[in-house]
CSV table of C-alpha atoms in Angstrom, one decimal:
chain,number,residue,atom,x,y,z
A,1,MET,CA,13.9,-10.2,69.3
A,2,LYS,CA,11.1,-9.0,67.0
A,3,ALA,CA,8.7,-9.2,69.9
A,4,TYR,CA,10.9,-7.2,72.1
A,5,LEU,CA,11.2,-4.4,69.6
A,6,LYS,CA,7.5,-4.2,69.1
A,7,LEU,CA,7.0,-4.0,72.8
A,8,ALA,CA,9.7,-1.3,73.0
A,9,ALA,CA,7.9,0.7,70.3
A,10,LEU,CA,4.6,0.3,72.0
A,11,SER,CA,5.9,1.4,75.3
A,12,LEU,CA,7.5,4.5,73.6
A,13,THR,CA,4.2,5.6,72.2
A,14,LEU,CA,2.6,5.4,75.6
A,15,LEU,CA,5.0,7.9,77.2
A,16,CYS,CA,3.4,11.2,77.8
A,17,GLY,CA,5.7,13.2,75.6
A,18,ALA,CA,6.0,10.7,72.9
A,19,CYS,CA,3.6,12.1,70.3
A,20,LEU,CA,5.9,12.9,67.4
A,21,PRO,CA,5.1,15.4,64.6
A,22,ASN,CA,3.1,13.8,61.8
A,23,ASP,CA,1.4,15.2,58.7
A,24,GLY,CA,1.8,18.8,59.8
A,25,TRP,CA,1.3,18.2,63.5
A,26,GLN,CA,3.8,19.7,66.0
A,27,GLN,CA,4.5,19.1,69.7
A,28,LEU,CA,3.5,22.1,71.7
A,29,PHE,CA,5.2,20.7,74.8
A,30,ASN,CA,8.5,18.8,74.4
A,31,GLY,CA,7.9,16.6,77.4
A,32,LYS,CA,11.2,17.5,79.0
A,33,ASP,CA,11.0,21.1,80.3
A,34,PHE,CA,9.0,24.2,79.9
A,35,THR,CA,10.9,25.7,76.9
A,36,GLY,CA,8.5,28.0,75.1
A,37,PHE,CA,6.3,28.5,78.2
A,38,LYS,CA,5.9,31.0,80.9
A,39,GLN,CA,3.9,30.9,84.1
A,40,LEU,CA,1.2,33.6,84.6
A,41,ASN,CA,-0.8,34.9,87.6
A,42,GLY,CA,-0.8,32.3,90.4
A,43,LYS,CA,2.3,30.4,91.8
A,44,ALA,CA,1.0,26.8,91.7
A,45,PRO,CA,4.0,24.5,91.0
A,46,TYR,CA,4.3,22.8,87.7
A,47,ARG,CA,6.8,20.1,86.9
A,48,VAL,CA,7.6,17.6,84.2
A,49,GLU,CA,7.3,13.9,85.1
A,50,ASN,CA,7.5,11.0,82.7
A,51,GLY,CA,7.1,13.4,79.8
A,52,CYS,CA,3.8,14.8,81.3
A,53,MET,CA,3.0,18.4,82.4
A,54,VAL,CA,1.9,18.2,85.9
A,55,GLY,CA,0.2,21.0,87.9
A,56,GLN,CA,-0.3,20.9,91.6
A,57,THR,CA,-2.7,22.9,93.8
A,58,VAL,CA,-1.7,25.3,96.5
A,59,ASP,CA,-3.7,27.3,99.0
A,60,LYS,CA,-4.0,31.1,98.9
A,61,GLU,CA,-3.1,31.5,95.2
A,62,PRO,CA,-5.2,32.6,92.3
A,63,ASN,CA,-5.6,30.6,89.1
A,64,SER,CA,-2.2,29.7,87.7
A,65,PHE,CA,-1.4,29.3,84.0
A,66,MET,CA,1.5,27.7,82.2
A,67,ALA,CA,1.2,29.7,79.0
A,68,THR,CA,2.9,29.4,75.6
A,69,GLU,CA,5.2,32.3,74.7
A,70,GLN,CA,3.9,32.0,71.1
A,71,THR,CA,0.4,33.1,70.1
A,72,TYR,CA,-1.9,31.1,67.8
A,73,GLY,CA,-4.9,32.1,65.7
A,74,ASP,CA,-6.3,29.3,63.7
A,75,PHE,CA,-5.3,25.9,64.9
A,76,ILE,CA,-6.3,22.4,65.9
A,77,LEU,CA,-5.1,21.5,69.4
A,78,GLU,CA,-5.1,18.0,70.9
A,79,PHE,CA,-4.1,16.8,74.4
A,80,GLU,CA,-4.9,14.2,77.0
A,81,VAL,CA,-5.6,15.1,80.6
A,82,LYS,CA,-6.2,13.4,83.9
A,83,CYS,CA,-7.5,15.5,86.7
A,84,HIS,CA,-8.1,14.8,90.3
A,85,PRO,CA,-11.8,14.3,90.6
A,86,ASP,CA,-12.0,16.9,93.4
A,87,LEU,CA,-10.5,19.7,91.3
A,88,ASN,CA,-11.6,21.9,88.3
A,89,SER,CA,-9.3,22.9,85.6
A,90,GLY,CA,-9.2,24.2,82.0
A,91,VAL,CA,-7.0,24.9,79.0
A,92,GLN,CA,-6.9,28.5,77.8
A,93,PHE,CA,-6.7,29.4,74.0
A,94,ARG,CA,-6.8,32.6,72.1
A,95,SER,CA,-6.1,34.3,75.4
A,96,GLU,CA,-4.3,37.3,76.7
A,97,SER,CA,-2.6,38.9,79.7
A,98,LYS,CA,-2.3,42.6,79.5
A,99,PRO,CA,-1.2,45.1,82.2
A,100,ASP,CA,-4.3,47.3,81.4
A,101,TYR,CA,-6.7,44.5,81.9
A,102,ASN,CA,-7.3,43.5,85.5
A,103,ASN,CA,-3.6,43.8,86.3
A,104,GLY,CA,-2.5,41.2,83.9
A,105,ARG,CA,-5.2,38.7,84.7
A,106,VAL,CA,-5.4,35.9,82.0
A,107,HIS,CA,-8.6,36.2,80.0
A,108,GLY,CA,-10.1,34.6,77.0
A,109,TYR,CA,-11.5,31.3,75.8
A,110,GLN,CA,-11.2,28.3,78.2
A,111,CYS,CA,-12.0,24.7,77.4
A,112,GLU,CA,-13.5,23.3,80.6
A,113,ILE,CA,-12.2,20.3,82.6
A,114,ASP,CA,-14.9,19.6,85.1
A,115,PRO,CA,-14.8,16.1,86.8
A,116,SER,CA,-17.8,17.1,89.2
A,117,ASP,CA,-21.3,15.9,89.0
A,118,ARG,CA,-22.2,19.0,87.0
A,119,ALA,CA,-20.2,17.4,84.1
A,120,TRP,CA,-19.5,20.3,81.9
A,121,SER,CA,-16.1,19.1,80.7
A,122,GLY,CA,-15.6,20.3,77.2
A,123,GLY,CA,-17.8,23.4,77.7
A,124,LEU,CA,-16.6,26.8,76.5
A,125,TYR,CA,-16.0,29.4,79.2
A,126,ASP,CA,-14.8,33.0,78.7
A,127,GLU,CA,-12.3,33.3,81.5
A,128,ALA,CA,-12.4,36.7,83.4
A,129,ARG,CA,-14.6,38.3,80.7
A,130,ARG,CA,-18.2,37.1,79.6
A,131,GLY,CA,-18.5,33.8,81.5
A,132,TRP,CA,-20.2,30.8,80.1
A,133,LEU,CA,-20.5,30.8,76.4
A,134,ALA,CA,-21.4,27.1,76.0
A,135,PRO,CA,-22.4,25.2,79.2
A,136,LEU,CA,-23.4,21.7,78.6
A,137,THR,CA,-27.0,22.3,79.9
A,138,ASN,CA,-28.6,20.9,76.9
A,139,ASN,CA,-25.8,18.4,75.8
A,140,GLU,CA,-26.3,15.1,77.6
A,141,ALA,CA,-24.0,13.2,75.3
A,142,GLY,CA,-21.4,15.8,76.0
A,143,ARG,CA,-21.9,15.6,79.7
A,144,ALA,CA,-21.4,11.7,79.7
A,145,ALA,CA,-18.2,11.9,77.6
A,146,TYR,CA,-15.7,12.7,80.5
A,147,LYS,CA,-14.0,9.8,82.3
A,148,LYS,CA,-13.2,10.2,85.9
A,149,ASP,CA,-10.0,8.8,87.3
A,150,ASP,CA,-8.7,8.2,83.7
A,151,TRP,CA,-7.1,9.9,80.8
A,152,ASN,CA,-9.4,12.0,78.5
A,153,LYS,CA,-8.6,13.1,75.0
A,154,TYR,CA,-9.5,16.7,74.0
A,155,ARG,CA,-9.6,18.4,70.7
A,156,ILE,CA,-10.1,22.0,70.0
A,157,GLU,CA,-10.7,23.3,66.6
A,158,ALA,CA,-10.4,27.1,66.4
A,159,ILE,CA,-10.9,28.0,62.7
A,160,GLY,CA,-12.0,31.5,61.9
A,161,ASN,CA,-15.0,32.3,63.9
A,162,SER,CA,-15.8,28.6,64.5
A,163,ILE,CA,-14.8,27.1,67.8
A,164,ARG,CA,-15.5,23.4,68.4
A,165,ILE,CA,-14.4,21.3,71.3
A,166,TRP,CA,-14.4,17.5,71.1
A,167,LEU,CA,-14.0,15.3,74.2
A,168,ASN,CA,-13.3,11.6,73.7
A,169,GLY,CA,-14.9,11.8,70.2
A,170,VAL,CA,-18.0,13.7,71.3
A,171,ASN,CA,-18.6,17.3,70.1
A,172,THR,CA,-19.2,19.2,73.5
A,173,SER,CA,-19.1,22.9,72.3
A,174,ASN,CA,-19.9,24.3,68.9
A,175,VAL,CA,-19.6,28.1,69.1
A,176,VAL,CA,-19.4,31.0,66.7
A,177,ASP,CA,-17.6,34.0,68.0
A,178,ASP,CA,-15.2,36.7,66.9
A,179,MET,CA,-14.0,38.5,70.1
A,180,THR,CA,-10.4,37.2,70.1
A,181,PRO,CA,-8.9,35.9,66.9
A,182,GLU,CA,-5.5,35.1,68.3
A,183,GLY,CA,-3.8,34.5,71.7
A,184,PHE,CA,-1.7,32.1,73.8
A,185,ILE,CA,-2.5,28.7,74.9
A,186,ALA,CA,-2.2,27.9,78.6
A,187,PHE,CA,-2.8,25.1,81.1
A,188,GLN,CA,-4.6,26.0,84.2
A,189,VAL,CA,-4.3,25.0,87.9
A,190,HIS,CA,-7.5,26.5,89.4
A,191,GLY,CA,-7.3,28.3,92.7
A,192,ILE,CA,-8.9,26.2,95.5
A,193,PHE,CA,-10.0,29.3,97.5
A,194,GLY,CA,-9.2,28.0,101.1
A,195,LYS,CA,-10.2,24.4,100.5
A,196,THR,CA,-7.3,23.0,102.4
A,197,GLU,CA,-8.4,19.5,101.8
A,198,ASN,CA,-7.5,20.0,98.2
A,199,VAL,CA,-4.0,21.2,98.7
A,200,GLY,CA,-1.4,19.1,96.8
A,201,LYS,CA,-3.8,17.5,94.3
A,202,GLU,CA,-2.8,17.3,90.7
A,203,ILE,CA,-3.7,17.7,87.0
A,204,TRP,CA,-1.7,15.8,84.3
A,205,TRP,CA,-1.4,16.6,80.7
A,206,ARG,CA,0.2,14.6,77.9
A,207,ASN,CA,0.4,14.2,74.2
A,208,ILE,CA,0.0,17.9,73.6
A,209,ARG,CA,0.2,18.6,69.9
A,210,ILE,CA,-1.1,21.4,67.5
A,211,LYS,CA,-1.6,21.9,63.9
A,212,THR,CA,-1.9,25.3,62.1
A,213,GLU,CA,-2.3,24.5,58.4
A,214,ASN,CA,-4.8,22.8,56.2
A,215,LEU,CA,-7.3,22.8,59.0
A,216,GLU,CA,-10.5,22.5,57.1
A,217,ALA,CA,-9.6,19.1,55.8
A,218,GLU,CA,-8.8,18.0,59.4
A,219,ARG,CA,-12.1,18.9,60.9
A,220,MET,CA,-13.5,16.1,63.1
A,221,GLN,CA,-16.6,14.5,61.5
A,222,GLY,CA,-19.7,13.5,63.6
A,223,PRO,CA,-22.8,14.8,65.3
A,224,LEU,CA,-22.4,18.4,66.3
A,225,ALA,CA,-23.5,20.0,69.6
A,226,PRO,CA,-26.2,22.7,69.4
A,227,GLU,CA,-24.7,25.7,67.8
A,228,VAL,CA,-24.2,28.8,70.0
A,229,ASN,CA,-23.8,32.2,67.9
A,230,CYS,CA,-22.1,34.9,70.1
A,231,ILE,CA,-21.7,37.4,67.2
A,232,PRO,CA,-24.3,40.1,67.9
A,233,ASN,CA,-27.2,40.7,65.6
A,234,THR,CA,-26.3,38.0,63.2
A,235,LEU,CA,-27.7,34.6,62.1
A,236,THR,CA,-25.6,31.7,60.9
A,237,GLU,CA,-26.7,29.4,58.2
A,238,ALA,CA,-27.5,26.8,60.9
A,239,GLU,CA,-29.7,29.3,62.7
A,240,LYS,CA,-31.6,30.3,59.7
A,241,ALA,CA,-32.2,26.6,58.9
A,242,ALA,CA,-33.5,26.2,62.4
A,243,GLY,CA,-36.0,28.9,61.9
A,244,TRP,CA,-34.3,31.8,63.8
A,245,LYS,CA,-35.2,35.5,62.8
A,246,LEU,CA,-33.6,38.6,64.1
A,247,LEU,CA,-36.0,40.9,65.9
A,248,PHE,CA,-33.3,43.7,66.0
A,249,ASP,CA,-30.9,44.1,63.1
A,250,GLY,CA,-28.5,46.2,65.1
A,251,LYS,CA,-28.9,49.3,62.8
A,252,THR,CA,-32.6,50.3,62.6
A,253,SER,CA,-35.9,50.1,64.5
A,254,ASN,CA,-37.5,48.1,61.8
A,255,GLY,CA,-40.1,45.7,63.2
A,256,TRP,CA,-40.7,47.8,66.3
A,257,ARG,CA,-43.1,50.6,67.4
A,258,GLY,CA,-44.1,52.4,70.5
A,259,ALA,CA,-46.7,50.8,72.7
A,260,GLY,CA,-50.1,52.3,71.6
A,261,GLN,CA,-48.4,54.0,68.7
A,262,GLU,CA,-48.0,53.3,65.0
A,263,THR,CA,-44.3,54.3,64.7
A,264,PHE,CA,-41.1,54.1,66.7
A,265,PRO,CA,-40.6,56.8,69.4
A,266,GLU,CA,-38.7,59.8,68.3
A,267,ASN,CA,-37.1,60.3,71.7
A,268,GLY,CA,-36.0,58.2,74.7
A,269,TRP,CA,-34.4,55.3,72.7
A,270,LYS,CA,-31.2,55.2,70.6
A,271,ILE,CA,-29.5,52.8,68.4
A,272,GLU,CA,-25.7,52.8,68.5
A,273,ASN,CA,-22.9,50.3,68.1
A,274,GLY,CA,-25.4,47.5,67.4
A,275,GLU,CA,-27.3,48.3,70.7
A,276,LEU,CA,-30.8,49.2,71.3
A,277,THR,CA,-30.8,51.4,74.4
A,278,VAL,CA,-33.5,53.0,76.4
A,279,MET,CA,-31.9,56.2,77.8
A,280,LYS,CA,-32.1,57.4,81.4
A,281,ASN,CA,-34.8,60.0,82.0
A,282,GLY,CA,-35.5,60.2,78.3
A,283,GLY,CA,-32.0,61.1,77.4
A,284,PRO,CA,-30.8,64.7,76.6
A,285,GLU,CA,-34.3,65.9,75.6
A,286,GLY,CA,-35.7,64.6,78.7
A,287,LYS,CA,-38.7,63.2,76.8
A,288,ARG,CA,-39.5,59.6,77.8
A,289,GLY,CA,-40.0,57.3,74.8
A,290,GLY,CA,-42.2,54.7,76.5
A,291,ASP,CA,-42.3,51.0,75.9
A,292,ILE,CA,-41.6,49.6,72.6
A,293,LEU,CA,-43.0,46.4,71.1
A,294,THR,CA,-42.7,44.2,68.0
A,295,VAL,CA,-45.1,44.9,65.2
A,296,ASP,CA,-45.7,41.2,64.9
A,297,GLU,CA,-47.2,38.8,67.4
A,298,PHE,CA,-45.9,35.4,68.4
A,299,GLY,CA,-47.4,32.3,70.1
A,300,ALA,CA,-45.2,29.4,70.9
A,301,PHE,CA,-41.6,30.5,70.5
A,302,GLU,CA,-38.0,30.6,71.8
A,303,LEU,CA,-36.8,34.1,72.4
A,304,SER,CA,-33.0,34.9,72.9
A,305,PHE,CA,-31.6,38.3,73.8
A,306,GLU,CA,-28.7,40.1,75.7
A,307,PHE,CA,-29.1,42.9,78.1
A,308,LYS,CA,-26.7,45.2,79.8
A,309,LEU,CA,-27.7,47.2,82.9
A,310,THR,CA,-26.4,50.3,84.2
A,311,ALA,CA,-26.1,50.8,88.1
A,312,GLY,CA,-29.5,50.8,89.7
A,313,ALA,CA,-31.3,50.2,86.5
A,314,ASN,CA,-34.7,48.6,85.9
A,315,SER,CA,-36.3,47.3,82.7
A,316,GLY,CA,-38.0,44.2,81.4
A,317,MET,CA,-38.6,41.9,78.5
A,318,LYS,CA,-42.3,41.2,78.2
A,319,TYR,CA,-44.0,38.6,76.1
A,320,LEU,CA,-47.5,37.5,74.9
A,321,ILE,CA,-48.3,41.3,75.3
A,322,GLN,CA,-51.9,42.4,74.9
A,323,GLU,CA,-52.8,46.1,74.2
A,324,SER,CA,-55.6,47.8,75.9
A,325,LYS,CA,-58.5,48.9,73.7
A,326,LYS,CA,-59.6,51.3,76.2
A,327,ASN,CA,-56.5,53.0,77.4
A,328,LYS,CA,-53.9,53.8,74.7
A,329,GLY,CA,-50.5,52.5,75.6
A,330,PHE,CA,-51.6,50.4,78.4
A,331,VAL,CA,-50.4,46.8,78.1
A,332,ILE,CA,-50.2,43.5,79.9
A,333,GLY,CA,-48.3,40.3,79.7
A,334,PRO,CA,-45.7,38.2,81.6
A,335,GLU,CA,-42.4,39.9,82.2
A,336,TYR,CA,-38.9,38.6,82.3
A,337,GLN,CA,-37.5,41.0,85.0
A,338,VAL,CA,-34.4,43.0,83.9
A,339,LEU,CA,-33.0,44.5,87.1
A,340,ASP,CA,-29.9,45.6,89.2
A,341,ASP,CA,-30.8,43.5,92.2
A,342,LYS,CA,-28.2,45.2,94.5
A,343,GLN,CA,-29.2,48.8,93.9
A,344,HIS,CA,-32.7,49.0,92.6
A,345,PRO,CA,-35.4,49.0,95.4
A,346,ASP,CA,-37.8,46.9,93.4
A,347,ALA,CA,-35.6,43.9,94.2
A,348,LYS,CA,-36.9,43.9,97.7
A,349,LEU,CA,-40.5,44.7,96.8
A,350,TYR,CA,-43.3,42.2,96.1
A,351,THR,CA,-47.0,41.7,96.5
A,352,THR,CA,-47.0,38.1,98.0
A,353,TYR,CA,-43.9,36.3,96.8
A,354,PRO,CA,-40.5,37.4,98.1
A,355,GLY,CA,-37.8,37.9,95.4
A,356,SER,CA,-40.3,37.9,92.6
A,357,ARG,CA,-39.1,41.2,91.2
A,358,THR,CA,-35.5,40.3,90.9
A,359,VAL,CA,-33.6,39.8,87.7
A,360,SER,CA,-34.8,36.8,85.5
A,361,SER,CA,-37.9,36.4,87.6
A,362,LEU,CA,-41.4,36.2,86.3
A,363,TYR,CA,-42.2,39.7,87.5
A,364,ASP,CA,-44.1,39.7,90.9
A,365,ILE,CA,-45.3,36.1,90.5
A,366,ILE,CA,-42.3,33.6,90.5
A,367,PRO,CA,-38.9,34.4,92.0
A,368,ALA,CA,-35.9,33.3,89.8
A,369,LYS,CA,-33.6,30.6,91.2
A,370,ASN,CA,-30.2,29.2,90.3
A,371,LYS,CA,-29.1,32.5,89.0
A,372,ARG,CA,-25.8,33.3,87.4
A,373,PHE,CA,-25.6,37.1,86.9
A,374,ASN,CA,-22.5,38.5,85.0
A,375,GLY,CA,-22.9,41.8,86.7
A,376,VAL,CA,-23.8,45.4,86.0
A,377,GLY,CA,-22.1,46.8,82.9
A,378,GLN,CA,-21.7,43.2,81.5
A,379,TRP,CA,-23.7,41.5,78.9
A,380,ASN,CA,-26.1,38.9,80.2
A,381,LYS,CA,-27.9,36.4,78.0
A,382,GLY,CA,-31.7,35.9,78.6
A,383,VAL,CA,-33.9,33.1,77.0
A,384,ILE,CA,-37.6,32.8,77.1
A,385,LYS,CA,-39.2,29.7,76.0
A,386,VAL,CA,-43.0,29.4,75.5
A,387,PHE,CA,-43.8,25.8,74.4
A,388,PRO,CA,-46.9,24.7,72.4
A,389,ASN,CA,-48.0,22.7,75.5
A,390,LYS,CA,-48.2,26.0,77.4
A,391,HIS,CA,-45.0,25.4,79.5
A,392,VAL,CA,-42.8,28.4,79.9
A,393,GLU,CA,-39.1,28.7,81.0
A,394,HIS,CA,-36.8,31.6,81.8
A,395,TRP,CA,-33.1,31.1,81.4
A,396,MET,CA,-30.0,33.4,82.2
A,397,ASN,CA,-26.6,32.8,81.2
A,398,GLY,CA,-27.1,29.1,80.5
A,399,PHE,CA,-29.1,28.3,83.7
A,400,LYS,CA,-32.9,27.8,83.9
A,401,THR,CA,-34.3,30.2,86.5
A,402,VAL,CA,-38.1,29.9,86.2
A,403,GLU,CA,-40.6,27.5,84.9
A,404,TYR,CA,-44.3,27.3,85.0
A,405,ASP,CA,-47.4,26.2,83.1
A,406,TRP,CA,-49.4,29.3,81.9
A,407,ALA,CA,-53.1,29.1,81.8
A,408,SER,CA,-53.1,26.1,84.3
A,409,ASP,CA,-55.3,26.2,87.4
A,410,ALA,CA,-52.2,26.2,89.6
A,411,PHE,CA,-50.7,29.2,87.8
A,412,LEU,CA,-53.9,31.2,87.9
A,413,GLU,CA,-54.1,30.5,91.6
A,414,VAL,CA,-50.7,31.9,92.0
A,415,VAL,CA,-51.5,35.0,90.0
A,416,LYS,CA,-54.2,35.9,92.5
A,417,GLY,CA,-51.4,36.8,94.9
A,418,SER,CA,-49.8,39.1,92.4
A,419,LYS,CA,-50.5,42.7,91.3
A,420,PHE,CA,-52.1,41.4,88.2
A,421,ALA,CA,-55.1,40.4,90.3
A,422,LYS,CA,-56.2,44.1,90.3
A,423,LYS,CA,-59.3,45.2,88.8
A,424,GLU,CA,-57.4,47.4,86.3
A,425,TYR,CA,-56.2,44.3,84.5
A,426,ALA,CA,-59.7,42.8,84.2
A,427,GLU,CA,-60.2,44.1,80.7
A,428,PHE,CA,-57.6,41.4,79.4
A,429,GLY,CA,-59.1,38.4,81.0
A,430,PRO,CA,-57.2,35.9,83.2
A,431,PHE,CA,-53.5,37.0,83.3
A,432,GLY,CA,-51.2,34.8,81.1
A,433,THR,CA,-53.8,33.1,79.1
A,434,ALA,CA,-53.2,34.9,75.8
A,435,GLU,CA,-52.5,32.5,72.9
A,436,LYS,CA,-50.1,35.0,71.3
A,437,GLY,CA,-48.9,38.5,71.6
A,438,HIS,CA,-46.2,41.0,71.1
A,439,ILE,CA,-42.7,41.1,72.4
A,440,LEU,CA,-42.0,44.3,74.5
A,441,LEU,CA,-39.1,46.2,75.9
A,442,GLN,CA,-39.8,48.3,78.9
A,443,ASP,CA,-38.9,51.9,79.4
A,444,HIS,CA,-38.6,52.4,83.2
A,445,TRP,CA,-36.6,55.7,83.0
A,446,ASP,CA,-33.3,53.9,83.4
A,447,GLU,CA,-30.5,53.2,80.8
A,448,VAL,CA,-30.5,49.6,79.8
A,449,SER,CA,-29.1,48.3,76.5
A,450,PHE,CA,-30.3,45.2,74.4
A,451,ARG,CA,-28.8,43.4,71.4
A,452,ASN,CA,-28.8,40.0,69.7
A,453,ILE,CA,-32.7,39.8,69.9
A,454,LYS,CA,-33.8,36.8,67.9
A,455,ILE,CA,-36.8,34.4,67.9
A,456,ARG,CA,-37.9,31.2,66.3
A,457,GLU,CA,-41.4,29.7,66.5
A,458,LEU,CA,-41.8,26.4,68.2
A,459,LYS,CA,-44.2,23.7,66.9
């Protein structure tokens, strides 16, 4: 009889909805019906089976969300999920649906469920807003945490500005952000966009529980994923410890001067709302400010920045910049291209290498690949890494777009096919061989904004 009771108790705990409140935990989903939930956006069918929430894909429907009627600010959310390996899904949190934002489209933080070979499950995505905040590009332990064809346990810790996601005990996302402090939680059935072979495939969720009090004491302990700070023009304690420094404080031009000048330009640039903006045609005064560069020089480094383009705009983030001793204001150095590829004519121009003047490219030398551009009017994150071994990488929105070995024979050979082979650049020696130099923001007569410019030296 005792053995029977133990077996019955074990069976009960294995049921999808059997996770009972304990030590402040509450069931978010009762395992019986959708009381406390409402469906938003798409019309993919949801049902309750064996105490589980089950979503099923349908054709010709946008993303569907089973959302809580209640909103949550700070919380720890746990759930288990099993997703068909051909699908993609996610769980929204601190999310919203408003009539005045994309006709009520659900937007906000999404915990990724990604069974594909890309393996970004547990990454943090900003649905219908900023895109990827924490892809798992540099988190191999996180990429290996998801189990295909099996149940996976997720844990989302949203406490103040700190957002951490754990997948099967591995920290996959560690983000600092303050855009949305509160919102609903929602379980997504992703649109399949005409892939009829995926019609009728399912995502199952179970053991969905939440805690909203005494959260700091409940934080999961263990190795953390690389921290991503999304709050503009700030440094976290972890960033400071890692050697990061702000190149733009969001308020002043400290640390910057005009190219060939001793001070910052009086016209053509403005600082407002935490943004450093080069104004179109010099702004109201019609006086071009010219390029600006850092007072300090840098050698091996990692540079992170955000940029926002207006329609048809052109600019650039240049590095290892050398200033001419003969021609005041004339500079040279590699350039991370900042450009509206669709509307600016430079996107179709090149000296030898097609596509080498498009966004995130090494200007006129190496075209960017694997690009994920958030769009004109949206913030895009660029990263430039110059390693001590003279290897260089460009990144945009979490994806590596360019890599090369500067000063190598192969690179110098490629440079011969670019505009930098012209005699006017001979003063500086072979292009791209400077050991250190300034960081430069380009004035190309178009309105482009920058923020969150930070750097750390690499050793």
